[in-house]
PDB file of C-alpha atoms in Angstrom:
ATOM      1  CA  UNK A   1       0.252   0.636  -0.517  1.00 62.00           C
ATOM      2  CA  UNK A   2       2.690   1.987   0.796  1.00 74.00           C
ATOM      3  CA  UNK A   3       4.112   2.243  -2.965  1.00 91.00           C
ATOM      4  CA  UNK A   4       1.560   2.767  -4.531  1.00 92.00           C
ATOM      5  CA  UNK A   5       0.810   6.275  -3.245  1.00 92.00           C
ATOM      6  CA  UNK A   6       4.514   7.228  -3.226  1.00 93.00           C
ATOM      7  CA  UNK A   7       3.781   6.039  -6.523  1.00 95.00           C
ATOM      8  CA  UNK A   8       0.576   8.359  -6.804  1.00 94.00           C
ATOM      9  CA  UNK A   9       2.860  11.526  -4.925  1.00 95.00           C
ATOM     10  CA  UNK A  10       5.906  10.828  -7.139  1.00 96.00           C
ATOM     11  CA  UNK A  11       2.972  11.114 -10.620  1.00 97.00           C
ATOM     12  CA  UNK A  12       1.897  13.988  -8.960  1.00 98.00           C
ATOM     13  CA  UNK A  13       4.823  15.203  -8.236  1.00 98.00           C
ATOM     14  CA  UNK A  14       6.204  14.869 -11.967  1.00 98.00           C
ATOM     15  CA  UNK A  15       2.647  16.375 -13.531  1.00 98.00           C
ATOM     16  CA  UNK A  16       3.033  19.250 -11.256  1.00 98.00           C
ATOM     17  CA  UNK A  17       6.596  19.478 -12.374  1.00 98.00           C
ATOM     18  CA  UNK A  18       5.814  19.524 -16.274  1.00 98.00           C
ATOM     19  CA  UNK A  19       3.006  23.028 -15.703  1.00 98.00           C
ATOM     20  CA  UNK A  20       5.625  24.270 -14.386  1.00 98.00           C
ATOM     21  CA  UNK A  21       8.516  23.688 -17.603  1.00 98.00           C
ATOM     22  CA  UNK A  22       5.515  24.493 -19.538  1.00 98.00           C
ATOM     23  CA  UNK A  23       4.971  28.282 -18.176  1.00 98.00           C
ATOM     24  CA  UNK A  24       9.046  28.621 -18.165  1.00 98.00           C
ATOM     25  CA  UNK A  25       8.884  28.048 -21.730  1.00 98.00           C
ATOM     26  CA  UNK A  26       5.889  29.594 -22.686  1.00 98.00           C
ATOM     27  CA  UNK A  27       7.789  33.212 -21.031  1.00 98.00           C
ATOM     28  CA  UNK A  28      11.215  32.282 -22.177  1.00 98.00           C
ATOM     29  CA  UNK A  29       9.622  32.394 -25.894  1.00 98.00           C
ATOM     30  CA  UNK A  30       7.302  35.456 -24.773  1.00 98.00           C
ATOM     31  CA  UNK A  31      10.501  37.165 -23.931  1.00 98.00           C
ATOM     32  CA  UNK A  32      12.686  35.813 -27.152  1.00 98.00           C
ATOM     33  CA  UNK A  33       9.879  37.219 -28.946  1.00 98.00           C
ATOM     34  CA  UNK A  34      10.215  40.805 -27.374  1.00 98.00           C
ATOM     35  CA  UNK A  35      13.601  40.733 -27.096  1.00 98.00           C
ATOM     36  CA  UNK A  36      13.382  40.178 -31.138  1.00 98.00           C
ATOM     37  CA  UNK A  37      11.097  43.367 -31.565  1.00 98.00           C
ATOM     38  CA  UNK A  38      13.496  45.091 -29.769  1.00 98.00           C
ATOM     39  CA  UNK A  39      15.839  44.159 -31.236  1.00 98.00           C
ATOM     40  CA  UNK A  40      14.695  44.438 -34.759  1.00 98.00           C
ATOM     41  CA  UNK A  41      13.312  47.767 -33.881  1.00 98.00           C
ATOM     42  CA  UNK A  42      16.938  49.454 -32.778  1.00 98.00           C
ATOM     43  CA  UNK A  43      18.400  47.731 -36.015  1.00 98.00           C
ATOM     44  CA  UNK A  44      15.572  49.687 -38.096  1.00 98.00           C
ATOM     45  CA  UNK A  45      16.472  53.239 -35.734  1.00 98.00           C
ATOM     46  CA  UNK A  46      20.420  53.234 -36.249  1.00 98.00           C
ATOM     47  CA  UNK A  47      19.266  53.120 -39.700  1.00 98.00           C
ATOM     48  CA  UNK A  48      17.301  55.623 -39.626  1.00 98.00           C
ATOM     49  CA  UNK A  49      19.421  57.954 -37.999  1.00 97.00           C
ATOM     50  CA  UNK A  50      22.441  57.191 -40.187  1.00 97.00           C
ATOM     51  CA  UNK A  51      19.813  57.813 -43.098  1.00 97.00           C
ATOM     52  CA  UNK A  52      19.806  61.604 -41.323  1.00 96.00           C
ATOM     53  CA  UNK A  53      23.075  61.351 -40.677  1.00 95.00           C
ATOM     54  CA  UNK A  54      24.364  61.160 -44.126  1.00 94.00           C
ATOM     55  CA  UNK A  55      21.153  63.401 -45.496  1.00 95.00           C
ATOM     56  CA  UNK A  56      22.713  66.033 -43.214  1.00 95.00           C
ATOM     57  CA  UNK A  57      25.953  66.508 -44.439  1.00 92.00           C
ATOM     58  CA  UNK A  58      24.630  66.762 -47.756  1.00 91.00           C
ATOM     59  CA  UNK A  59      23.023  69.689 -46.424  1.00 92.00           C
ATOM     60  CA  UNK A  60      25.933  70.788 -45.056  1.00 90.00           C
ATOM     61  CA  UNK A  61      28.462  70.823 -47.732  1.00 87.00           C
ATOM     62  CA  UNK A  62      25.218  71.972 -49.961  1.00 88.00           C
ATOM     63  CA  UNK A  63      24.935  74.842 -47.348  1.00 89.00           C
ATOM     64  CA  UNK A  64      28.658  75.995 -47.202  1.00 87.00           C
ATOM     65  CA  UNK A  65      29.303  75.519 -51.185  1.00 86.00           C
ATOM     66  CA  UNK A  66      26.319  78.131 -51.624  1.00 85.00           C
ATOM     67  CA  UNK A  67      27.808  80.295 -49.269  1.00 84.00           C
ATOM     68  CA  UNK A  68      30.050  82.602 -51.530  1.00 82.00           C
ATOM     69  CA  UNK A  69      27.890  82.834 -54.298  1.00 79.00           C
ATOM     70  CA  UNK A  70      25.918  85.134 -51.233  1.00 77.00           C
ATOM     71  CA  UNK A  71      28.468  87.514 -51.114  1.00 76.00           C
ATOM     72  CA  UNK A  72      28.748  87.811 -55.137  1.00 68.00           C
TER      73      UNK A  72
END
């Protein structure tokens, strides 16, 4: 009798641990999804910043290039 009760107790423990593992796996998957989304947003912002920096450089060059014409 004691053996059967111990087995049932262990089976209940295994079921509980499996449920916890499932929860942890879902939590990890959610974290990975959020991380990937944040990383993608970072790359987009980095690309946008680089494009704006290039554009700013071109505008500065055009301004400097046109300054002498203003004083003629």
